[in-house]
mmCIF file of N, CA and C in Angstrom:
data_model
loop_
_atom_site.group_PDB
_atom_site.id
_atom_site.type_symbol
_atom_site.label_atom_id
_atom_site.label_comp_id
_atom_site.label_asym_id
_atom_site.label_seq_id
_atom_site.Cartn_x
_atom_site.Cartn_y
_atom_site.Cartn_z
ATOM 1 N N UNK A 1 -137.966 14.919 189.020
ATOM 2 C CA UNK A 1 -139.099 15.605 187.675
ATOM 3 C C UNK A 1 -138.112 16.243 186.333
ATOM 4 N N UNK A 2 -137.715 15.612 185.714
ATOM 5 C CA UNK A 2 -137.429 16.266 183.952
ATOM 6 C C UNK A 2 -138.081 17.416 183.357
ATOM 7 N N UNK A 3 -137.530 18.254 182.894
ATOM 8 C CA UNK A 3 -137.970 19.271 182.668
ATOM 9 C C UNK A 3 -137.992 18.836 180.959
ATOM 10 N N UNK A 4 -137.522 18.196 180.210
ATOM 11 C CA UNK A 4 -137.325 17.350 179.007
ATOM 12 C C UNK A 4 -138.258 16.092 179.137
ATOM 13 N N UNK A 5 -138.548 16.263 177.916
ATOM 14 C CA UNK A 5 -138.799 14.295 177.333
ATOM 15 C C UNK A 5 -137.148 13.045 177.005
ATOM 16 N N UNK A 6 -136.366 14.153 177.144
ATOM 17 C CA UNK A 6 -135.499 12.527 176.435
ATOM 18 C C UNK A 6 -135.299 11.831 177.871
ATOM 19 N N UNK A 7 -135.314 10.387 176.110
ATOM 20 C CA UNK A 7 -135.609 9.556 176.530
ATOM 21 C C UNK A 7 -136.912 8.743 177.195
ATOM 22 N N UNK A 8 -137.880 10.186 177.074
ATOM 23 C CA UNK A 8 -139.004 9.569 177.584
ATOM 24 C C UNK A 8 -140.280 8.921 176.900
ATOM 25 N N UNK A 9 -139.634 9.010 175.408
ATOM 26 C CA UNK A 9 -140.370 8.135 174.108
ATOM 27 C C UNK A 9 -140.947 9.743 173.837
ATOM 28 N N UNK A 10 -141.934 9.298 172.374
ATOM 29 C CA UNK A 10 -141.583 11.653 171.443
ATOM 30 C C UNK A 10 -143.850 10.598 171.825
ATOM 31 N N UNK A 11 -143.636 11.720 170.268
ATOM 32 C CA UNK A 11 -145.090 11.300 169.887
ATOM 33 C C UNK A 11 -145.512 10.123 168.886
ATOM 34 N N UNK A 12 -146.168 8.963 168.249
ATOM 35 C CA UNK A 12 -146.155 7.832 167.751
ATOM 36 C C UNK A 12 -146.514 8.899 166.716
ATOM 37 N N UNK A 13 -145.319 8.108 165.565
ATOM 38 C CA UNK A 13 -146.520 8.833 163.844
ATOM 39 C C UNK A 13 -147.388 8.147 163.587
ATOM 40 N N UNK A 14 -147.573 7.899 162.417
ATOM 41 C CA UNK A 14 -148.562 7.758 161.777
ATOM 42 C C UNK A 14 -147.541 6.030 161.314
ATOM 43 N N UNK A 15 -148.405 5.276 161.182
ATOM 44 C CA UNK A 15 -147.178 3.668 160.242
ATOM 45 C C UNK A 15 -147.686 4.218 158.527
ATOM 46 N N UNK A 16 -148.624 4.241 158.222
ATOM 47 C CA UNK A 16 -149.153 4.379 156.710
ATOM 48 C C UNK A 16 -149.029 6.060 156.019
ATOM 49 N N UNK A 17 -147.697 6.677 156.586
ATOM 50 C CA UNK A 17 -147.443 7.961 156.195
ATOM 51 C C UNK A 17 -148.090 8.685 154.396
ATOM 52 N N UNK A 18 -147.661 7.327 153.527
ATOM 53 C CA UNK A 18 -148.367 7.552 151.942
ATOM 54 C C UNK A 18 -149.599 8.268 151.618
ATOM 55 N N UNK A 19 -150.611 7.587 153.024
ATOM 56 C CA UNK A 19 -151.842 7.856 152.851
ATOM 57 C C UNK A 19 -152.098 9.241 152.360
ATOM 58 N N UNK A 20 -151.868 9.689 153.789
ATOM 59 C CA UNK A 20 -152.173 10.982 153.782
ATOM 60 C C UNK A 20 -150.715 12.103 153.975
ATOM 61 N N UNK A 21 -150.553 11.641 152.720
ATOM 62 C CA UNK A 21 -149.596 12.658 152.196
ATOM 63 C C UNK A 21 -150.437 13.389 150.765
ATOM 64 N N UNK A 22 -151.243 12.651 150.499
ATOM 65 C CA UNK A 22 -151.753 13.510 149.329
ATOM 66 C C UNK A 22 -153.170 12.324 149.832
ATOM 67 N N UNK A 23 -154.662 13.402 149.453
ATOM 68 C CA UNK A 23 -155.345 13.257 149.554
ATOM 69 C C UNK A 23 -156.640 12.024 147.701
ATOM 70 N N UNK A 24 -155.547 13.149 147.331
ATOM 71 C CA UNK A 24 -155.737 12.643 145.712
ATOM 72 C C UNK A 24 -155.003 11.435 145.042
ATOM 73 N N UNK A 25 -154.705 10.495 146.261
ATOM 74 C CA UNK A 25 -154.232 9.825 145.749
ATOM 75 C C UNK A 25 -153.067 9.473 145.795
ATOM 76 N N UNK A 26 -151.771 11.023 144.951
ATOM 77 C CA UNK A 26 -150.541 10.458 144.462
ATOM 78 C C UNK A 26 -149.133 10.525 145.652
ATOM 79 N N UNK A 27 -148.752 9.955 145.312
ATOM 80 C CA UNK A 27 -147.604 9.251 146.103
ATOM 81 C C UNK A 27 -146.186 10.969 146.744
ATOM 82 N N UNK A 28 -146.359 11.848 147.710
ATOM 83 C CA UNK A 28 -144.961 12.098 147.596
ATOM 84 C C UNK A 28 -143.909 12.600 146.225
ATOM 85 N N UNK A 29 -143.967 11.026 146.317
ATOM 86 C CA UNK A 29 -142.427 10.370 144.913
ATOM 87 C C UNK A 29 -143.302 11.930 143.304
ATOM 88 N N UNK A 30 -144.827 11.133 143.168
ATOM 89 C CA UNK A 30 -144.949 11.733 142.098
ATOM 90 C C UNK A 30 -145.515 13.404 142.403
ATOM 91 N N UNK A 31 -145.963 14.131 143.225
ATOM 92 C CA UNK A 31 -145.867 14.755 143.914
ATOM 93 C C UNK A 31 -144.051 15.535 143.210
ATOM 94 N N UNK A 32 -143.388 15.081 144.337
ATOM 95 C CA UNK A 32 -142.190 16.294 143.671
ATOM 96 C C UNK A 32 -142.044 16.919 143.071
ATOM 97 N N UNK A 33 -142.167 14.518 141.392
ATOM 98 C CA UNK A 33 -141.229 14.837 140.177
ATOM 99 C C UNK A 33 -142.667 15.400 139.146
ATOM 100 N N UNK A 34 -143.603 16.030 139.722
ATOM 101 C CA UNK A 34 -144.390 16.705 138.728
ATOM 102 C C UNK A 34 -143.737 18.721 139.460
ATOM 103 N N UNK A 35 -143.475 18.990 140.317
ATOM 104 C CA UNK A 35 -143.479 19.814 140.692
ATOM 105 C C UNK A 35 -141.939 20.489 139.816
ATOM 106 N N UNK A 36 -140.980 19.423 139.957
ATOM 107 C CA UNK A 36 -139.748 18.855 139.195
ATOM 108 C C UNK A 36 -140.141 19.624 138.399
ATOM 109 N N UNK A 37 -141.077 19.094 137.617
ATOM 110 C CA UNK A 37 -142.351 18.982 136.119
ATOM 111 C C UNK A 37 -142.145 20.631 135.377
ATOM 112 N N UNK A 38 -142.915 22.033 136.288
ATOM 113 C CA UNK A 38 -143.100 22.802 136.564
ATOM 114 C C UNK A 38 -142.321 24.014 135.996
ATOM 115 N N UNK A 39 -141.609 23.358 137.391
ATOM 116 C CA UNK A 39 -140.175 24.579 137.846
ATOM 117 C C UNK A 39 -138.803 24.024 135.629
ATOM 118 N N UNK A 40 -138.949 23.074 135.431
ATOM 119 C CA UNK A 40 -138.236 22.784 133.892
ATOM 120 C C UNK A 40 -138.590 23.858 133.502
ATOM 121 N N UNK A 41 -140.280 23.930 133.072
ATOM 122 C CA UNK A 41 -141.256 24.272 132.340
ATOM 123 C C UNK A 41 -141.108 25.339 132.939
ATOM 124 N N UNK A 42 -141.028 26.098 133.648
ATOM 125 C CA UNK A 42 -140.266 27.972 134.230
ATOM 126 C C UNK A 42 -139.643 27.560 133.324
ATOM 127 N N UNK A 43 -138.287 27.037 133.300
ATOM 128 C CA UNK A 43 -137.644 27.928 133.482
ATOM 129 C C UNK A 43 -136.816 27.572 132.122
ATOM 130 N N UNK A 44 -136.909 26.543 131.619
ATOM 131 C CA UNK A 44 -137.456 27.133 129.326
ATOM 132 C C UNK A 44 -138.503 28.044 129.369
ATOM 133 N N UNK A 45 -138.923 28.494 129.694
ATOM 134 C CA UNK A 45 -139.999 30.071 129.556
ATOM 135 C C UNK A 45 -138.721 31.191 130.067
ATOM 136 N N UNK A 46 -138.848 31.342 130.828
ATOM 137 C CA UNK A 46 -137.373 32.092 130.903
ATOM 138 C C UNK A 46 -136.577 32.218 130.406
ATOM 139 N N UNK A 47 -136.068 31.050 130.081
ATOM 140 C CA UNK A 47 -135.018 31.070 129.266
ATOM 141 C C UNK A 47 -134.803 31.860 127.151
ATOM 142 N N UNK A 48 -136.646 32.103 126.989
ATOM 143 C CA UNK A 48 -136.790 31.705 125.601
ATOM 144 C C UNK A 48 -137.275 32.925 126.315
ATOM 145 N N UNK A 49 -138.051 33.726 126.700
ATOM 146 C CA UNK A 49 -137.726 35.261 127.584
ATOM 147 C C UNK A 49 -137.262 36.366 127.582
ATOM 148 N N UNK A 50 -135.625 35.550 127.784
ATOM 149 C CA UNK A 50 -134.637 36.684 128.520
ATOM 150 C C UNK A 50 -133.547 36.615 126.461
ATOM 151 N N UNK A 51 -134.213 35.686 126.079
ATOM 152 C CA UNK A 51 -133.092 36.013 125.035
ATOM 153 C C UNK A 51 -133.479 37.311 124.119
ATOM 154 N N UNK A 52 -134.401 38.605 125.056
ATOM 155 C CA UNK A 52 -133.833 39.099 123.661
ATOM 156 C C UNK A 52 -133.859 40.098 124.071
ATOM 157 N N UNK A 53 -131.865 41.424 123.965
ATOM 158 C CA UNK A 53 -130.710 41.995 124.347
ATOM 159 C C UNK A 53 -131.277 42.726 125.707
ATOM 160 N N UNK A 54 -130.632 43.328 126.616
ATOM 161 C CA UNK A 54 -131.296 44.131 127.421
ATOM 162 C C UNK A 54 -130.423 45.492 126.762
ATOM 163 N N UNK A 55 -130.938 47.303 126.874
ATOM 164 C CA UNK A 55 -130.920 48.245 126.453
ATOM 165 C C UNK A 55 -128.967 48.860 126.772
ATOM 166 N N UNK A 56 -128.455 47.749 128.068
ATOM 167 C CA UNK A 56 -127.299 47.996 128.107
ATOM 168 C C UNK A 56 -126.719 47.421 126.563
ATOM 169 N N UNK A 57 -126.949 45.393 126.678
ATOM 170 C CA UNK A 57 -126.267 44.797 125.180
ATOM 171 C C UNK A 57 -125.739 45.388 125.054
ATOM 172 N N UNK A 58 -127.974 46.656 123.639
ATOM 173 C CA UNK A 58 -127.982 46.777 123.092
ATOM 174 C C UNK A 58 -126.600 47.989 122.434
ATOM 175 N N UNK A 59 -126.899 48.956 123.223
ATOM 176 C CA UNK A 59 -125.762 49.803 123.537
ATOM 177 C C UNK A 59 -124.977 49.530 123.516
ATOM 178 N N UNK A 60 -123.702 48.705 123.934
ATOM 179 C CA UNK A 60 -122.348 47.324 124.106
ATOM 180 C C UNK A 60 -122.152 47.286 122.344
ATOM 181 N N UNK A 61 -123.500 46.311 121.616
ATOM 182 C CA UNK A 61 -122.853 46.209 120.593
ATOM 183 C C UNK A 61 -123.813 47.045 119.425
ATOM 184 N N UNK A 62 -123.429 48.979 119.626
ATOM 185 C CA UNK A 62 -123.908 49.060 118.800
ATOM 186 C C UNK A 62 -124.787 49.231 117.951
ATOM 187 N N UNK A 63 -125.739 48.477 119.114
ATOM 188 C CA UNK A 63 -127.176 49.109 118.431
ATOM 189 C C UNK A 63 -127.241 50.341 118.610
ATOM 190 N N UNK A 64 -128.170 50.725 119.401
ATOM 191 C CA UNK A 64 -128.337 52.387 119.824
ATOM 192 C C UNK A 64 -127.438 52.878 120.067
ATOM 193 N N UNK A 65 -127.320 54.328 119.973
ATOM 194 C CA UNK A 65 -126.200 54.925 120.716
ATOM 195 C C UNK A 65 -126.877 55.409 122.641
ATOM 196 N N UNK A 66 -125.987 55.974 123.101
ATOM 197 C CA UNK A 66 -126.416 56.520 124.861
ATOM 198 C C UNK A 66 -127.428 56.945 125.035
ATOM 199 N N UNK A 67 -128.422 58.306 124.069
ATOM 200 C CA UNK A 67 -129.869 58.861 124.287
ATOM 201 C C UNK A 67 -131.298 57.550 124.472
ATOM 202 N N UNK A 68 -130.081 56.757 123.367
ATOM 203 C CA UNK A 68 -131.091 55.211 123.088
ATOM 204 C C UNK A 68 -131.301 55.295 123.955
ATOM 205 N N UNK A 69 -129.741 54.577 125.193
ATOM 206 C CA UNK A 69 -130.200 53.531 125.727
ATOM 207 C C UNK A 69 -131.121 53.989 127.154
ATOM 208 N N UNK A 70 -130.327 55.650 127.222
ATOM 209 C CA UNK A 70 -131.109 56.416 128.514
ATOM 210 C C UNK A 70 -132.855 56.217 128.567
ATOM 211 N N UNK A 71 -133.252 56.282 127.037
ATOM 212 C CA UNK A 71 -134.218 56.399 126.255
ATOM 213 C C UNK A 71 -135.240 54.926 126.567
ATOM 214 N N UNK A 72 -134.752 53.877 126.526
ATOM 215 C CA UNK A 72 -134.899 52.583 126.775
ATOM 216 C C UNK A 72 -134.975 52.956 128.468
ATOM 217 N N UNK A 73 -134.096 53.232 129.056
ATOM 218 C CA UNK A 73 -133.885 52.700 130.381
ATOM 219 C C UNK A 73 -134.980 53.712 131.229
ATOM 220 N N UNK A 74 -134.799 54.551 131.145
ATOM 221 C CA UNK A 74 -136.930 56.392 130.988
ATOM 222 C C UNK A 74 -137.755 54.613 131.233
ATOM 223 N N UNK A 75 -138.492 54.507 129.671
ATOM 224 C CA UNK A 75 -139.192 53.715 129.468
ATOM 225 C C UNK A 75 -139.137 52.978 130.403
ATOM 226 N N UNK A 76 -138.210 52.032 131.023
ATOM 227 C CA UNK A 76 -138.704 50.588 131.834
ATOM 228 C C UNK A 76 -138.354 51.681 133.092
ATOM 229 N N UNK A 77 -138.318 52.247 133.420
ATOM 230 C CA UNK A 77 -138.003 53.295 134.285
ATOM 231 C C UNK A 77 -139.625 53.589 134.845
ATOM 232 N N UNK A 78 -140.738 53.501 133.886
ATOM 233 C CA UNK A 78 -141.734 55.084 134.469
ATOM 234 C C UNK A 78 -142.514 54.131 133.700
ATOM 235 N N UNK A 79 -143.120 52.935 133.426
ATOM 236 C CA UNK A 79 -143.472 52.006 133.151
ATOM 237 C C UNK A 79 -144.760 51.704 133.527
ATOM 238 N N UNK A 80 -144.051 51.567 134.645
ATOM 239 C CA UNK A 80 -145.682 51.956 136.110
ATOM 240 C C UNK A 80 -146.297 52.761 136.155
ATOM 241 N N UNK A 81 -146.201 53.954 135.163
ATOM 242 C CA UNK A 81 -147.205 55.351 134.821
ATOM 243 C C UNK A 81 -148.192 55.520 133.936
ATOM 244 N N UNK A 82 -147.541 53.859 133.173
ATOM 245 C CA UNK A 82 -148.885 54.671 131.600
ATOM 246 C C UNK A 82 -149.980 54.351 131.643
ATOM 247 N N UNK A 83 -150.552 54.680 132.546
ATOM 248 C CA UNK A 83 -151.780 55.545 132.783
ATOM 249 C C UNK A 83 -152.280 56.921 133.277
ATOM 250 N N UNK A 84 -151.024 57.632 133.028
ATOM 251 C CA UNK A 84 -151.047 58.932 133.199
ATOM 252 C C UNK A 84 -150.889 59.465 132.109
ATOM 253 N N UNK A 85 -150.973 60.964 131.696
ATOM 254 C CA UNK A 85 -151.646 62.033 130.433
ATOM 255 C C UNK A 85 -150.167 61.512 129.606
ATOM 256 N N UNK A 86 -150.185 61.930 128.765
ATOM 257 C CA UNK A 86 -149.242 61.540 127.907
ATOM 258 C C UNK A 86 -147.833 63.004 127.989
ATOM 259 N N UNK A 87 -148.810 64.004 128.850
ATOM 260 C CA UNK A 87 -148.334 65.055 129.439
ATOM 261 C C UNK A 87 -147.124 65.138 129.695
ATOM 262 N N UNK A 88 -147.679 64.641 131.411
ATOM 263 C CA UNK A 88 -147.658 64.236 132.327
ATOM 264 C C UNK A 88 -146.069 63.403 133.244
ATOM 265 N N UNK A 89 -146.653 61.968 131.603
ATOM 266 C CA UNK A 89 -145.207 61.114 131.686
ATOM 267 C C UNK A 89 -144.428 62.110 130.847
ATOM 268 N N UNK A 90 -144.011 62.649 129.982
ATOM 269 C CA UNK A 90 -143.311 63.550 129.661
ATOM 270 C C UNK A 90 -142.504 64.307 129.800
ATOM 271 N N UNK A 91 -143.344 64.554 130.747
ATOM 272 C CA UNK A 91 -142.844 65.880 132.029
ATOM 273 C C UNK A 91 -141.559 65.180 133.468
ATOM 274 N N UNK A 92 -142.523 63.793 133.738
ATOM 275 C CA UNK A 92 -141.440 63.888 134.398
ATOM 276 C C UNK A 92 -139.876 62.341 133.310
ATOM 277 N N UNK A 93 -140.451 62.072 132.800
ATOM 278 C CA UNK A 93 -139.227 61.011 131.835
ATOM 279 C C UNK A 93 -138.608 62.837 132.022
ATOM 280 N N UNK A 94 -137.994 63.508 130.918
ATOM 281 C CA UNK A 94 -137.597 64.815 131.035
ATOM 282 C C UNK A 94 -137.153 64.894 132.677
ATOM 283 N N UNK A 95 -137.230 65.833 133.325
ATOM 284 C CA UNK A 95 -136.695 65.694 134.814
ATOM 285 C C UNK A 95 -136.244 64.685 135.347
ATOM 286 N N UNK A 96 -136.144 63.010 134.659
ATOM 287 C CA UNK A 96 -135.173 62.828 134.739
ATOM 288 C C UNK A 96 -133.862 61.997 134.249
ATOM 289 N N UNK A 97 -134.451 63.068 132.820
ATOM 290 C CA UNK A 97 -133.047 62.866 132.407
ATOM 291 C C UNK A 97 -132.635 63.681 132.841
ATOM 292 N N UNK A 98 -132.872 65.163 132.268
ATOM 293 C CA UNK A 98 -132.057 66.100 132.972
ATOM 294 C C UNK A 98 -131.325 65.714 134.487
ATOM 295 N N UNK A 99 -131.783 64.958 135.481
ATOM 296 C CA UNK A 99 -131.653 64.649 136.437
ATOM 297 C C UNK A 99 -130.402 63.302 136.403
ATOM 298 N N UNK A 100 -130.698 62.957 135.473
ATOM 299 C CA UNK A 100 -129.031 61.784 134.758
ATOM 300 C C UNK A 100 -127.538 62.560 134.514
ATOM 301 N N UNK A 101 -128.280 63.743 133.430
ATOM 302 C CA UNK A 101 -127.100 64.438 133.414
ATOM 303 C C UNK A 101 -126.531 65.532 133.929
ATOM 304 N N UNK A 102 -127.425 66.051 135.192
ATOM 305 C CA UNK A 102 -126.550 66.279 136.083
ATOM 306 C C UNK A 102 -126.522 66.210 137.787
ATOM 307 N N UNK A 103 -126.995 65.106 137.996
ATOM 308 C CA UNK A 103 -126.370 65.042 138.886
ATOM 309 C C UNK A 103 -125.224 64.120 138.794
ATOM 310 N N UNK A 104 -123.888 64.386 139.696
ATOM 311 C CA UNK A 104 -122.922 63.918 139.714
ATOM 312 C C UNK A 104 -122.787 62.428 139.886
ATOM 313 N N UNK A 105 -124.061 62.183 140.578
ATOM 314 C CA UNK A 105 -123.969 60.707 141.282
ATOM 315 C C UNK A 105 -124.170 59.694 140.203
ATOM 316 N N UNK A 106 -125.890 60.303 139.597
ATOM 317 C CA UNK A 106 -125.855 59.492 138.494
ATOM 318 C C UNK A 106 -125.205 59.727 137.445
ATOM 319 N N UNK A 107 -124.756 60.479 136.574
ATOM 320 C CA UNK A 107 -123.416 61.282 136.086
ATOM 321 C C UNK A 107 -122.918 59.732 135.976
ATOM 322 N N UNK A 108 -122.178 59.516 137.514
ATOM 323 C CA UNK A 108 -121.238 58.582 137.055
ATOM 324 C C UNK A 108 -121.319 56.867 136.735
ATOM 325 N N UNK A 109 -122.811 57.237 137.867
ATOM 326 C CA UNK A 109 -123.340 55.398 137.332
ATOM 327 C C UNK A 109 -123.254 55.352 135.907
ATOM 328 N N UNK A 110 -124.028 56.259 134.992
ATOM 329 C CA UNK A 110 -124.286 56.105 133.563
ATOM 330 C C UNK A 110 -122.885 55.692 133.698
ATOM 331 N N UNK A 111 -121.807 57.230 133.644
ATOM 332 C CA UNK A 111 -120.246 56.089 133.075
ATOM 333 C C UNK A 111 -119.865 55.814 133.566
ATOM 334 N N UNK A 112 -120.695 54.253 134.527
ATOM 335 C CA UNK A 112 -120.077 53.601 135.481
ATOM 336 C C UNK A 112 -120.621 52.482 134.596
ATOM 337 N N UNK A 113 -121.752 51.802 133.141
ATOM 338 C CA UNK A 113 -123.191 51.126 132.873
ATOM 339 C C UNK A 113 -122.614 51.870 131.497
ATOM 340 N N UNK A 114 -122.018 52.577 130.830
ATOM 341 C CA UNK A 114 -122.812 53.026 129.794
ATOM 342 C C UNK A 114 -121.167 53.369 128.888
ATOM 343 N N UNK A 115 -119.951 53.696 130.456
ATOM 344 C CA UNK A 115 -119.283 54.015 129.122
ATOM 345 C C UNK A 115 -118.666 55.246 128.413
ATOM 346 N N UNK A 116 -119.226 55.915 128.992
ATOM 347 C CA UNK A 116 -119.803 57.697 128.731
ATOM 348 C C UNK A 116 -120.364 58.671 129.711
ATOM 349 N N UNK A 117 -120.496 59.696 129.733
ATOM 350 C CA UNK A 117 -121.605 60.645 130.772
ATOM 351 C C UNK A 117 -122.371 61.055 129.981
ATOM 352 N N UNK A 118 -123.480 61.239 130.254
ATOM 353 C CA UNK A 118 -125.319 61.568 129.486
ATOM 354 C C UNK A 118 -124.888 62.831 129.548
ATOM 355 N N UNK A 119 -125.533 63.266 128.076
ATOM 356 C CA UNK A 119 -125.579 65.407 128.551
ATOM 357 C C UNK A 119 -127.090 65.579 128.244
ATOM 358 N N UNK A 120 -127.198 66.255 128.493
ATOM 359 C CA UNK A 120 -128.184 67.255 127.830
ATOM 360 C C UNK A 120 -129.256 67.285 126.735
ATOM 361 N N UNK A 121 -130.905 66.443 126.897
ATOM 362 C CA UNK A 121 -130.878 65.637 124.981
ATOM 363 C C UNK A 121 -131.111 67.868 124.218
ATOM 364 N N UNK A 122 -130.810 68.042 123.859
ATOM 365 C CA UNK A 122 -131.450 69.177 122.710
ATOM 366 C C UNK A 122 -133.060 69.503 122.556
ATOM 367 N N UNK A 123 -133.425 70.169 122.490
ATOM 368 C CA UNK A 123 -134.766 70.086 122.839
ATOM 369 C C UNK A 123 -135.365 70.338 123.906
#
């Protein structure tokens, strides 16, 4: 008595597999082509959305200064907090900005990305 079924035959497969692919009557190839078309459309949408310059690209192009770059990054980092009261959101951004200027690890990260060290904002 063997443990495996090697050489003993396996389950029989239906002979008309294309009828089983989709109940809607589409063939497997048509389904794949349709999905490929959807992914091409999604790729082109992503390409259009990706045309806006990132904060780092704007900084490197001279469109914004380091403070503008950090403000945009803080806006991105706190975008999910938009439901908070404006005073609370401003306090969070101020605390994060202070950390960016004083935490040695964060200062090094900003220097590496932007090429210059952040400073505490005035005011």
